[in-house]
PDB file of N, CA and C in Angstrom:
ATOM      1  N   MET E 172      15.801   3.329  24.409  1.00 70.00           N
ATOM      2  CA  MET E 172      15.165   2.559  23.354  1.00 70.00           C
ATOM      3  C   MET E 172      14.551   1.274  23.895  1.00 70.00           C
ATOM      4  N   LYS E 173      15.207   0.701  24.903  1.00 79.00           N
ATOM      5  CA  LYS E 173      14.672  -0.526  25.469  1.00 79.00           C
ATOM      6  C   LYS E 173      13.311  -0.285  26.098  1.00 79.00           C
ATOM      7  N   LYS E 174      13.117   0.952  26.540  1.00 81.00           N
ATOM      8  CA  LYS E 174      11.864   1.325  27.185  1.00 81.00           C
ATOM      9  C   LYS E 174      10.685   1.191  26.220  1.00 81.00           C
ATOM     10  N   TYR E 175      10.938   1.433  24.951  1.00 83.00           N
ATOM     11  CA  TYR E 175       9.879   1.404  23.945  1.00 83.00           C
ATOM     12  C   TYR E 175       9.995   0.204  23.008  1.00 83.00           C
ATOM     13  N   ALA E 176      10.539  -0.887  23.464  1.00 86.00           N
ATOM     14  CA  ALA E 176      10.765  -2.056  22.609  1.00 86.00           C
ATOM     15  C   ALA E 176       9.460  -2.626  22.060  1.00 86.00           C
ATOM     16  N   LYS E 177       8.435  -2.743  22.899  1.00 84.00           N
ATOM     17  CA  LYS E 177       7.151  -3.295  22.437  1.00 84.00           C
ATOM     18  C   LYS E 177       6.548  -2.413  21.353  1.00 84.00           C
ATOM     19  N   GLU E 178       6.601  -1.110  21.572  1.00 86.00           N
ATOM     20  CA  GLU E 178       6.025  -0.177  20.612  1.00 86.00           C
ATOM     21  C   GLU E 178       6.772  -0.230  19.279  1.00 86.00           C
ATOM     22  N   LEU E 179       8.098  -0.356  19.345  1.00 87.00           N
ATOM     23  CA  LEU E 179       8.887  -0.428  18.114  1.00 87.00           C
ATOM     24  C   LEU E 179       8.618  -1.709  17.334  1.00 87.00           C
ATOM     25  N   VAL E 180       8.449  -2.810  18.030  1.00 88.00           N
ATOM     26  CA  VAL E 180       8.144  -4.078  17.347  1.00 88.00           C
ATOM     27  C   VAL E 180       6.805  -3.973  16.622  1.00 88.00           C
ATOM     28  N   ILE E 181       5.794  -3.420  17.288  1.00 88.00           N
ATOM     29  CA  ILE E 181       4.479  -3.254  16.663  1.00 88.00           C
ATOM     30  C   ILE E 181       4.585  -2.323  15.460  1.00 88.00           C
ATOM     31  N   LEU E 182       5.345  -1.247  15.599  1.00 88.00           N
ATOM     32  CA  LEU E 182       5.504  -0.299  14.500  1.00 88.00           C
ATOM     33  C   LEU E 182       6.227  -0.936  13.312  1.00 88.00           C
ATOM     34  N   LEU E 183       7.226  -1.756  13.583  1.00 89.00           N
ATOM     35  CA  LEU E 183       7.919  -2.456  12.497  1.00 89.00           C
ATOM     36  C   LEU E 183       7.000  -3.452  11.798  1.00 89.00           C
ATOM     37  N   LEU E 184       6.159  -4.127  12.557  1.00 89.00           N
ATOM     38  CA  LEU E 184       5.175  -5.025  11.934  1.00 89.00           C
ATOM     39  C   LEU E 184       4.210  -4.238  11.049  1.00 89.00           C
ATOM     40  N   GLN E 185       3.806  -3.061  11.513  1.00 89.00           N
ATOM     41  CA  GLN E 185       2.910  -2.225  10.717  1.00 89.00           C
ATOM     42  C   GLN E 185       3.598  -1.766   9.431  1.00 89.00           C
ATOM     43  N   LEU E 186       4.856  -1.371   9.535  1.00 89.00           N
ATOM     44  CA  LEU E 186       5.613  -0.995   8.338  1.00 89.00           C
ATOM     45  C   LEU E 186       5.692  -2.155   7.353  1.00 89.00           C
ATOM     46  N   PHE E 187       5.936  -3.343   7.872  1.00 89.00           N
ATOM     47  CA  PHE E 187       5.971  -4.537   7.033  1.00 89.00           C
ATOM     48  C   PHE E 187       4.637  -4.715   6.313  1.00 89.00           C
ATOM     49  N   MET E 188       3.538  -4.525   7.043  1.00 87.00           N
ATOM     50  CA  MET E 188       2.206  -4.675   6.440  1.00 87.00           C
ATOM     51  C   MET E 188       1.980  -3.641   5.333  1.00 87.00           C
ATOM     52  N   PHE E 189       2.402  -2.418   5.553  1.00 87.00           N
ATOM     53  CA  PHE E 189       2.168  -1.357   4.573  1.00 87.00           C
ATOM     54  C   PHE E 189       3.049  -1.480   3.336  1.00 87.00           C
ATOM     55  N   TYR E 190       4.307  -1.862   3.520  1.00 88.00           N
ATOM     56  CA  TYR E 190       5.259  -1.779   2.417  1.00 88.00           C
ATOM     57  C   TYR E 190       5.612  -3.115   1.775  1.00 88.00           C
ATOM     58  N   ILE E 191       5.482  -4.217   2.485  1.00 88.00           N
ATOM     59  CA  ILE E 191       5.870  -5.514   1.922  1.00 88.00           C
ATOM     60  C   ILE E 191       4.666  -6.315   1.432  1.00 88.00           C
ATOM     61  N   PHE E 192       3.591  -6.373   2.205  1.00 83.00           N
ATOM     62  CA  PHE E 192       2.422  -7.152   1.800  1.00 83.00           C
ATOM     63  C   PHE E 192       1.877  -6.769   0.424  1.00 83.00           C
ATOM     64  N   PRO E 193       1.775  -5.496   0.080  1.00 83.00           N
ATOM     65  CA  PRO E 193       1.234  -5.170  -1.247  1.00 83.00           C
ATOM     66  C   PRO E 193       2.076  -5.692  -2.408  1.00 83.00           C
ATOM     67  N   LEU E 194       3.329  -6.028  -2.164  1.00 83.00           N
ATOM     68  CA  LEU E 194       4.154  -6.599  -3.228  1.00 83.00           C
ATOM     69  C   LEU E 194       3.614  -7.946  -3.699  1.00 83.00           C
ATOM     70  N   PHE E 195       2.899  -8.636  -2.824  1.00 80.00           N
ATOM     71  CA  PHE E 195       2.377  -9.959  -3.148  1.00 80.00           C
ATOM     72  C   PHE E 195       0.971  -9.922  -3.732  1.00 80.00           C
ATOM     73  N   ALA E 196       0.374  -8.752  -3.808  1.00 75.00           N
ATOM     74  CA  ALA E 196      -0.974  -8.622  -4.367  1.00 75.00           C
ATOM     75  C   ALA E 196      -0.874  -8.397  -5.870  1.00 75.00           C
ATOM     76  N   GLY E 197      -1.805  -8.963  -6.582  1.00 72.00           N
ATOM     77  CA  GLY E 197      -1.868  -8.723  -8.013  1.00 72.00           C
ATOM     78  C   GLY E 197      -2.460  -7.350  -8.295  1.00 72.00           C
ATOM     79  N   PRO E 198      -2.475  -6.936  -9.544  1.00 68.00           N
ATOM     80  CA  PRO E 198      -2.991  -5.604  -9.871  1.00 68.00           C
ATOM     81  C   PRO E 198      -4.482  -5.442  -9.566  1.00 68.00           C
ATOM     82  N   THR E 199      -5.226  -6.519  -9.557  1.00 67.00           N
ATOM     83  CA  THR E 199      -6.659  -6.412  -9.273  1.00 67.00           C
ATOM     84  C   THR E 199      -6.978  -6.651  -7.805  1.00 67.00           C
ATOM     85  N   ASP E 200      -5.983  -6.994  -7.022  1.00 72.00           N
ATOM     86  CA  ASP E 200      -6.208  -7.324  -5.616  1.00 72.00           C
ATOM     87  C   ASP E 200      -5.919  -6.170  -4.662  1.00 72.00           C
ATOM     88  N   ALA E 201      -5.808  -4.957  -5.155  1.00 69.00           N
ATOM     89  CA  ALA E 201      -5.424  -3.821  -4.309  1.00 69.00           C
ATOM     90  C   ALA E 201      -6.442  -3.568  -3.206  1.00 69.00           C
ATOM     91  N   MET E 202      -7.723  -3.627  -3.511  1.00 73.00           N
ATOM     92  CA  MET E 202      -8.734  -3.364  -2.482  1.00 73.00           C
ATOM     93  C   MET E 202      -8.745  -4.467  -1.428  1.00 73.00           C
ATOM     94  N   GLY E 203      -8.577  -5.690  -1.848  1.00 77.00           N
ATOM     95  CA  GLY E 203      -8.489  -6.779  -0.880  1.00 77.00           C
ATOM     96  C   GLY E 203      -7.289  -6.613   0.035  1.00 77.00           C
ATOM     97  N   MET E 204      -6.196  -6.122  -0.515  1.00 75.00           N
ATOM     98  CA  MET E 204      -4.999  -5.879   0.286  1.00 75.00           C
ATOM     99  C   MET E 204      -5.244  -4.767   1.300  1.00 75.00           C
ATOM    100  N   VAL E 205      -5.957  -3.723   0.895  1.00 77.00           N
ATOM    101  CA  VAL E 205      -6.272  -2.627   1.820  1.00 77.00           C
ATOM    102  C   VAL E 205      -7.128  -3.142   2.970  1.00 77.00           C
ATOM    103  N   VAL E 206      -8.109  -3.980   2.671  1.00 78.00           N
ATOM    104  CA  VAL E 206      -8.969  -4.535   3.719  1.00 78.00           C
ATOM    105  C   VAL E 206      -8.159  -5.438   4.649  1.00 78.00           C
ATOM    106  N   LEU E 207      -7.282  -6.253   4.093  1.00 81.00           N
ATOM    107  CA  LEU E 207      -6.427  -7.113   4.911  1.00 81.00           C
ATOM    108  C   LEU E 207      -5.554  -6.278   5.841  1.00 81.00           C
ATOM    109  N   ILE E 208      -4.985  -5.212   5.318  1.00 84.00           N
ATOM    110  CA  ILE E 208      -4.135  -4.354   6.136  1.00 84.00           C
ATOM    111  C   ILE E 208      -4.964  -3.629   7.189  1.00 84.00           C
ATOM    112  N   LEU E 209      -6.217  -3.292   6.875  1.00 84.00           N
ATOM    113  CA  LEU E 209      -7.091  -2.669   7.877  1.00 84.00           C
ATOM    114  C   LEU E 209      -7.303  -3.603   9.065  1.00 84.00           C
ATOM    115  N   PHE E 210      -7.588  -4.860   8.786  1.00 84.00           N
ATOM    116  CA  PHE E 210      -7.781  -5.825   9.872  1.00 84.00           C
ATOM    117  C   PHE E 210      -6.490  -6.039  10.662  1.00 84.00           C
ATOM    118  N   ALA E 211      -5.375  -6.072   9.966  1.00 86.00           N
ATOM    119  CA  ALA E 211      -4.091  -6.226  10.656  1.00 86.00           C
ATOM    120  C   ALA E 211      -3.791  -5.013  11.529  1.00 86.00           C
ATOM    121  N   THR E 212      -4.160  -3.829  11.061  1.00 87.00           N
ATOM    122  CA  THR E 212      -3.971  -2.617  11.862  1.00 87.00           C
ATOM    123  C   THR E 212      -4.793  -2.681  13.135  1.00 87.00           C
ATOM    124  N   LEU E 213      -6.019  -3.152  13.027  1.00 86.00           N
ATOM    125  CA  LEU E 213      -6.860  -3.309  14.212  1.00 86.00           C
ATOM    126  C   LEU E 213      -6.223  -4.294  15.192  1.00 86.00           C
ATOM    127  N   ALA E 214      -5.750  -5.412  14.676  1.00 88.00           N
ATOM    128  CA  ALA E 214      -5.136  -6.421  15.545  1.00 88.00           C
ATOM    129  C   ALA E 214      -3.866  -5.890  16.207  1.00 88.00           C
ATOM    130  N   LEU E 215      -3.025  -5.204  15.448  1.00 87.00           N
ATOM    131  CA  LEU E 215      -1.795  -4.669  16.019  1.00 87.00           C
ATOM    132  C   LEU E 215      -2.075  -3.599  17.063  1.00 87.00           C
ATOM    133  N   SER E 216      -3.085  -2.774  16.827  1.00 88.00           N
ATOM    134  CA  SER E 216      -3.403  -1.740  17.809  1.00 88.00           C
ATOM    135  C   SER E 216      -4.013  -2.347  19.071  1.00 88.00           C
ATOM    136  N   LEU E 217      -4.771  -3.427  18.924  1.00 86.00           N
ATOM    137  CA  LEU E 217      -5.273  -4.139  20.106  1.00 86.00           C
ATOM    138  C   LEU E 217      -4.116  -4.685  20.940  1.00 86.00           C
ATOM    139  N   VAL E 218      -3.162  -5.304  20.277  1.00 88.00           N
ATOM    140  CA  VAL E 218      -2.000  -5.855  20.978  1.00 88.00           C
ATOM    141  C   VAL E 218      -1.217  -4.739  21.662  1.00 88.00           C
ATOM    142  N   LEU E 219      -1.028  -3.630  20.969  1.00 85.00           N
ATOM    143  CA  LEU E 219      -0.300  -2.508  21.551  1.00 85.00           C
ATOM    144  C   LEU E 219      -1.032  -1.961  22.766  1.00 85.00           C
ATOM    145  N   GLY E 220      -2.343  -1.861  22.672  1.00 85.00           N
ATOM    146  CA  GLY E 220      -3.122  -1.366  23.798  1.00 85.00           C
ATOM    147  C   GLY E 220      -3.053  -2.281  25.001  1.00 85.00           C
ATOM    148  N   ILE E 221      -3.031  -3.578  24.763  1.00 84.00           N
ATOM    149  CA  ILE E 221      -2.979  -4.542  25.865  1.00 84.00           C
ATOM    150  C   ILE E 221      -1.582  -4.602  26.482  1.00 84.00           C
ATOM    151  N   CYS E 222      -0.553  -4.606  25.661  1.00 84.00           N
ATOM    152  CA  CYS E 222       0.811  -4.828  26.154  1.00 84.00           C
ATOM    153  C   CYS E 222       1.493  -3.581  26.701  1.00 84.00           C
ATOM    154  N   SER E 223       1.263  -2.448  26.105  1.00 83.00           N
ATOM    155  CA  SER E 223       2.028  -1.254  26.446  1.00 83.00           C
ATOM    156  C   SER E 223       1.362  -0.448  27.549  1.00 83.00           C
ATOM    157  N   ARG E 224       2.179   0.028  28.462  1.00 83.00           N
ATOM    158  CA  ARG E 224       1.683   0.920  29.509  1.00 83.00           C
ATOM    159  C   ARG E 224       2.258   2.320  29.303  1.00 83.00           C
ATOM    160  N   SER E 225       2.994   2.505  28.225  1.00 83.00           N
ATOM    161  CA  SER E 225       3.642   3.777  27.938  1.00 83.00           C
ATOM    162  C   SER E 225       2.654   4.765  27.321  1.00 83.00           C
ATOM    163  N   ALA E 226       2.846   6.031  27.615  1.00 85.00           N
ATOM    164  CA  ALA E 226       1.966   7.060  27.057  1.00 85.00           C
ATOM    165  C   ALA E 226       2.213   7.278  25.567  1.00 85.00           C
ATOM    166  N   VAL E 227       3.369   6.861  25.081  1.00 86.00           N
ATOM    167  CA  VAL E 227       3.698   7.052  23.675  1.00 86.00           C
ATOM    168  C   VAL E 227       2.789   6.218  22.762  1.00 86.00           C
ATOM    169  N   LYS E 228       2.134   5.218  23.308  1.00 88.00           N
ATOM    170  CA  LYS E 228       1.262   4.369  22.485  1.00 88.00           C
ATOM    171  C   LYS E 228       0.109   5.156  21.884  1.00 88.00           C
ATOM    172  N   TRP E 229      -0.279   6.269  22.503  1.00 90.00           N
ATOM    173  CA  TRP E 229      -1.413   7.044  21.999  1.00 90.00           C
ATOM    174  C   TRP E 229      -1.069   7.792  20.714  1.00 90.00           C
ATOM    175  N   ALA E 230       0.203   7.847  20.347  1.00 91.00           N
ATOM    176  CA  ALA E 230       0.599   8.447  19.072  1.00 91.00           C
ATOM    177  C   ALA E 230       0.486   7.445  17.929  1.00 91.00           C
ATOM    178  N   TYR E 231       0.297   6.181  18.246  1.00 91.00           N
ATOM    179  CA  TYR E 231       0.271   5.124  17.228  1.00 91.00           C
ATOM    180  C   TYR E 231      -0.762   5.354  16.121  1.00 91.00           C
ATOM    181  N   PRO E 232      -2.002   5.736  16.419  1.00 92.00           N
ATOM    182  CA  PRO E 232      -2.952   5.936  15.316  1.00 92.00           C
ATOM    183  C   PRO E 232      -2.496   6.989  14.308  1.00 92.00           C
ATOM    184  N   ALA E 233      -1.965   8.097  14.790  1.00 94.00           N
ATOM    185  CA  ALA E 233      -1.493   9.147  13.878  1.00 94.00           C
ATOM    186  C   ALA E 233      -0.275   8.674  13.090  1.00 94.00           C
ATOM    187  N   VAL E 234       0.638   7.992  13.753  1.00 92.00           N
ATOM    188  CA  VAL E 234       1.826   7.472  13.072  1.00 92.00           C
ATOM    189  C   VAL E 234       1.420   6.452  12.017  1.00 92.00           C
ATOM    190  N   CYS E 235       0.463   5.633  12.342  1.00 92.00           N
ATOM    191  CA  CYS E 235      -0.033   4.615  11.415  1.00 92.00           C
ATOM    192  C   CYS E 235      -0.605   5.264  10.149  1.00 92.00           C
ATOM    193  N   ALA E 236      -1.410   6.294  10.322  1.00 93.00           N
ATOM    194  CA  ALA E 236      -2.005   6.984   9.172  1.00 93.00           C
ATOM    195  C   ALA E 236      -0.934   7.668   8.329  1.00 93.00           C
ATOM    196  N   VAL E 237       0.034   8.293   8.974  1.00 94.00           N
ATOM    197  CA  VAL E 237       1.102   8.984   8.246  1.00 94.00           C
ATOM    198  C   VAL E 237       1.982   7.985   7.500  1.00 94.00           C
ATOM    199  N   LEU E 238       2.240   6.828   8.095  1.00 92.00           N
ATOM    200  CA  LEU E 238       3.059   5.813   7.424  1.00 92.00           C
ATOM    201  C   LEU E 238       2.372   5.232   6.195  1.00 92.00           C
ATOM    202  N   PHE E 239       1.050   5.271   6.176  1.00 92.00           N
ATOM    203  CA  PHE E 239       0.335   4.749   5.012  1.00 92.00           C
ATOM    204  C   PHE E 239       0.443   5.690   3.812  1.00 92.00           C
ATOM    205  N   LEU E 240       0.521   6.982   4.048  1.00 94.00           N
ATOM    206  CA  LEU E 240       0.481   7.964   2.960  1.00 94.00           C
ATOM    207  C   LEU E 240       1.532   7.744   1.868  1.00 94.00           C
ATOM    208  N   PRO E 241       2.798   7.445   2.182  1.00 94.00           N
ATOM    209  CA  PRO E 241       3.765   7.213   1.098  1.00 94.00           C
ATOM    210  C   PRO E 241       3.470   5.975   0.245  1.00 94.00           C
ATOM    211  N   THR E 242       2.674   5.038   0.751  1.00 90.00           N
ATOM    212  CA  THR E 242       2.372   3.848  -0.045  1.00 90.00           C
ATOM    213  C   THR E 242       1.361   4.127  -1.144  1.00 90.00           C
ATOM    214  N   VAL E 243       0.625   5.223  -1.021  1.00 90.00           N
ATOM    215  CA  VAL E 243      -0.419   5.517  -2.014  1.00 90.00           C
ATOM    216  C   VAL E 243       0.167   5.673  -3.412  1.00 90.00           C
ATOM    217  N   PRO E 244       1.175   6.521  -3.635  1.00 91.00           N
ATOM    218  CA  PRO E 244       1.714   6.597  -5.000  1.00 91.00           C
ATOM    219  C   PRO E 244       2.520   5.367  -5.415  1.00 91.00           C
ATOM    220  N   ILE E 245       2.985   4.593  -4.439  1.00 89.00           N
ATOM    221  CA  ILE E 245       3.790   3.413  -4.764  1.00 89.00           C
ATOM    222  C   ILE E 245       2.913   2.256  -5.237  1.00 89.00           C
ATOM    223  N   TYR E 246       1.856   1.943  -4.487  1.00 84.00           N
ATOM    224  CA  TYR E 246       1.059   0.752  -4.766  1.00 84.00           C
ATOM    225  C   TYR E 246      -0.353   1.039  -5.270  1.00 84.00           C
ATOM    226  N   TYR E 247      -0.907   2.183  -4.925  1.00 84.00           N
ATOM    227  CA  TYR E 247      -2.312   2.463  -5.207  1.00 84.00           C
ATOM    228  C   TYR E 247      -2.410   3.705  -6.078  1.00 84.00           C
ATOM    229  N   ASN E 248      -3.629   4.231  -6.230  1.00 85.00           N
ATOM    230  CA  ASN E 248      -3.791   5.520  -6.890  1.00 85.00           C
ATOM    231  C   ASN E 248      -4.296   6.531  -5.864  1.00 85.00           C
ATOM    232  N   SER E 249      -4.509   7.757  -6.294  1.00 88.00           N
ATOM    233  CA  SER E 249      -4.844   8.826  -5.345  1.00 88.00           C
ATOM    234  C   SER E 249      -6.174   8.602  -4.632  1.00 88.00           C
ATOM    235  N   SER E 250      -7.023   7.750  -5.164  1.00 88.00           N
ATOM    236  CA  SER E 250      -8.294   7.488  -4.483  1.00 88.00           C
ATOM    237  C   SER E 250      -8.090   6.719  -3.174  1.00 88.00           C
ATOM    238  N   ALA E 251      -6.916   6.164  -2.968  1.00 85.00           N
ATOM    239  CA  ALA E 251      -6.639   5.415  -1.740  1.00 85.00           C
ATOM    240  C   ALA E 251      -6.214   6.317  -0.585  1.00 85.00           C
ATOM    241  N   LEU E 252      -6.083   7.609  -0.824  1.00 90.00           N
ATOM    242  CA  LEU E 252      -5.693   8.522   0.256  1.00 90.00           C
ATOM    243  C   LEU E 252      -6.687   8.512   1.409  1.00 90.00           C
ATOM    244  N   ILE E 253      -7.954   8.312   1.111  1.00 91.00           N
ATOM    245  CA  ILE E 253      -8.982   8.301   2.152  1.00 91.00           C
ATOM    246  C   ILE E 253      -8.764   7.166   3.145  1.00 91.00           C
ATOM    247  N   HIS E 254      -8.074   6.128   2.726  1.00 89.00           N
ATOM    248  CA  HIS E 254      -7.840   4.993   3.619  1.00 89.00           C
ATOM    249  C   HIS E 254      -6.951   5.370   4.799  1.00 89.00           C
ATOM    250  N   ALA E 255      -6.165   6.419   4.672  1.00 91.00           N
ATOM    251  CA  ALA E 255      -5.358   6.885   5.806  1.00 91.00           C
ATOM    252  C   ALA E 255      -6.261   7.276   6.971  1.00 91.00           C
ATOM    253  N   VAL E 256      -7.422   7.843   6.655  1.00 93.00           N
ATOM    254  CA  VAL E 256      -8.380   8.196   7.708  1.00 93.00           C
ATOM    255  C   VAL E 256      -8.903   6.933   8.377  1.00 93.00           C
ATOM    256  N   TRP E 257      -9.183   5.914   7.580  1.00 91.00           N
ATOM    257  CA  TRP E 257      -9.667   4.652   8.146  1.00 91.00           C
ATOM    258  C   TRP E 257      -8.614   4.022   9.046  1.00 91.00           C
ATOM    259  N   TYR E 258      -7.346   4.095   8.633  1.00 91.00           N
ATOM    260  CA  TYR E 258      -6.280   3.555   9.478  1.00 91.00           C
ATOM    261  C   TYR E 258      -6.196   4.323  10.789  1.00 91.00           C
ATOM    262  N   LEU E 259      -6.359   5.632  10.731  1.00 93.00           N
ATOM    263  CA  LEU E 259      -6.336   6.452  11.941  1.00 93.00           C
ATOM    264  C   LEU E 259      -7.468   6.062  12.886  1.00 93.00           C
ATOM    265  N   VAL E 260      -8.673   5.983  12.352  1.00 93.00           N
ATOM    266  CA  VAL E 260      -9.848   5.664  13.175  1.00 93.00           C
ATOM    267  C   VAL E 260      -9.756   4.243  13.722  1.00 93.00           C
ATOM    268  N   LEU E 261      -9.436   3.292  12.866  1.00 92.00           N
ATOM    269  CA  LEU E 261      -9.380   1.895  13.295  1.00 92.00           C
ATOM    270  C   LEU E 261      -8.274   1.659  14.325  1.00 92.00           C
ATOM    271  N   ALA E 262      -7.130   2.293  14.134  1.00 92.00           N
ATOM    272  CA  ALA E 262      -6.049   2.149  15.110  1.00 92.00           C
ATOM    273  C   ALA E 262      -6.430   2.784  16.444  1.00 92.00           C
ATOM    274  N   ALA E 263      -7.128   3.912  16.403  1.00 93.00           N
ATOM    275  CA  ALA E 263      -7.556   4.561  17.650  1.00 93.00           C
ATOM    276  C   ALA E 263      -8.578   3.703  18.390  1.00 93.00           C
ATOM    277  N   VAL E 264      -9.523   3.141  17.656  1.00 93.00           N
ATOM    278  CA  VAL E 264     -10.535   2.277  18.278  1.00 93.00           C
ATOM    279  C   VAL E 264      -9.878   1.025  18.855  1.00 93.00           C
ATOM    280  N   GLY E 265      -9.018   0.393  18.092  1.00 92.00           N
ATOM    281  CA  GLY E 265      -8.325  -0.802  18.576  1.00 92.00           C
ATOM    282  C   GLY E 265      -7.453  -0.511  19.783  1.00 92.00           C
ATOM    283  N   LEU E 266      -6.787   0.630  19.764  1.00 92.00           N
ATOM    284  CA  LEU E 266      -5.943   1.008  20.892  1.00 92.00           C
ATOM    285  C   LEU E 266      -6.772   1.267  22.139  1.00 92.00           C
ATOM    286  N   ALA E 267      -7.907   1.912  21.983  1.00 92.00           N
ATOM    287  CA  ALA E 267      -8.786   2.172  23.129  1.00 92.00           C
ATOM    288  C   ALA E 267      -9.335   0.865  23.707  1.00 92.00           C
ATOM    289  N   ILE E 268      -9.780  -0.024  22.839  1.00 93.00           N
ATOM    290  CA  ILE E 268     -10.293  -1.317  23.301  1.00 93.00           C
ATOM    291  C   ILE E 268      -9.178  -2.125  23.966  1.00 93.00           C
ATOM    292  N   GLY E 269      -8.019  -2.161  23.325  1.00 91.00           N
ATOM    293  CA  GLY E 269      -6.888  -2.894  23.895  1.00 91.00           C
ATOM    294  C   GLY E 269      -6.434  -2.324  25.225  1.00 91.00           C
ATOM    295  N   SER E 270      -6.447  -1.011  25.360  1.00 92.00           N
ATOM    296  CA  SER E 270      -6.072  -0.393  26.638  1.00 92.00           C
ATOM    297  C   SER E 270      -7.071  -0.749  27.726  1.00 92.00           C
ATOM    298  N   GLY E 271      -8.341  -0.786  27.364  1.00 92.00           N
ATOM    299  CA  GLY E 271      -9.358  -1.198  28.331  1.00 92.00           C
ATOM    300  C   GLY E 271      -9.180  -2.637  28.763  1.00 92.00           C
ATOM    301  N   ILE E 272      -8.898  -3.509  27.813  1.00 93.00           N
ATOM    302  CA  ILE E 272      -8.662  -4.920  28.135  1.00 93.00           C
ATOM    303  C   ILE E 272      -7.414  -5.059  29.002  1.00 93.00           C
ATOM    304  N   GLY E 273      -6.352  -4.333  28.640  1.00 91.00           N
ATOM    305  CA  GLY E 273      -5.117  -4.395  29.421  1.00 91.00           C
ATOM    306  C   GLY E 273      -5.314  -3.915  30.848  1.00 91.00           C
ATOM    307  N   ALA E 274      -6.065  -2.831  31.021  1.00 91.00           N
ATOM    308  CA  ALA E 274      -6.336  -2.316  32.370  1.00 91.00           C
ATOM    309  C   ALA E 274      -7.160  -3.318  33.174  1.00 91.00           C
ATOM    310  N   LEU E 275      -8.130  -3.938  32.526  1.00 92.00           N
ATOM    311  CA  LEU E 275      -8.958  -4.941  33.199  1.00 92.00           C
ATOM    312  C   LEU E 275      -8.123  -6.147  33.628  1.00 92.00           C
ATOM    313  N   VAL E 276      -7.254  -6.610  32.748  1.00 91.00           N
ATOM    314  CA  VAL E 276      -6.397  -7.757  33.065  1.00 91.00           C
ATOM    315  C   VAL E 276      -5.461  -7.416  34.219  1.00 91.00           C
ATOM    316  N   ARG E 277      -4.863  -6.221  34.181  1.00 90.00           N
ATOM    317  CA  ARG E 277      -3.966  -5.823  35.271  1.00 90.00           C
ATOM    318  C   ARG E 277      -4.715  -5.711  36.595  1.00 90.00           C
ATOM    319  N   ARG E 278      -5.938  -5.205  36.556  1.00 92.00           N
ATOM    320  CA  ARG E 278      -6.744  -5.089  37.776  1.00 92.00           C
ATOM    321  C   ARG E 278      -7.089  -6.470  38.327  1.00 92.00           C
ATOM    322  N   LEU E 279      -7.445  -7.411  37.441  1.00 91.00           N
ATOM    323  CA  LEU E 279      -7.772  -8.765  37.892  1.00 91.00           C
ATOM    324  C   LEU E 279      -6.548  -9.477  38.460  1.00 91.00           C
ATOM    325  N   ARG E 280      -5.386  -9.249  37.867  1.00 90.00           N
ATOM    326  CA  ARG E 280      -4.155  -9.863  38.388  1.00 90.00           C
ATOM    327  C   ARG E 280      -3.795  -9.298  39.753  1.00 90.00           C
ATOM    328  N   LYS E 281      -4.059  -8.013  39.933  1.00 89.00           N
ATOM    329  CA  LYS E 281      -3.742  -7.374  41.208  1.00 89.00           C
ATOM    330  C   LYS E 281      -4.609  -7.940  42.329  1.00 89.00           C
ATOM    331  N   LYS E 282      -5.868  -8.260  42.022  1.00 85.00           N
ATOM    332  CA  LYS E 282      -6.779  -8.823  43.019  1.00 85.00           C
ATOM    333  C   LYS E 282      -6.397 -10.248  43.387  1.00 85.00           C
ATOM    334  N   ALA E 283      -5.861 -10.979  42.430  1.00 72.00           N
ATOM    335  CA  ALA E 283      -5.545 -12.399  42.665  1.00 72.00           C
ATOM    336  C   ALA E 283      -4.286 -12.591  43.449  1.00 72.00           C
TER     337      ALA E 283
END
């Protein structure tokens, strides 16, 4: 478990974003909350891509999308199901960018 500590911390933050943040949104603020969580997902996936060197990080986009699905009947209506696709795509893009940045940083440190 210690091996995957960074990944677990990021995943717990994502769970917090999906299940706790919507509690603070009003009934008319659901779309704003979805957009906020989208940006947070991008940021968390960037951090995961930069920090983690484990191969398990590539499962994060799928896990992120699956974790969003139970929140749809809890906080939103069925029209929010499509947002799971956005979470998948955004997490994959952020993870790819973060992995590229992490590889570049590691390469520059190795040269120095």
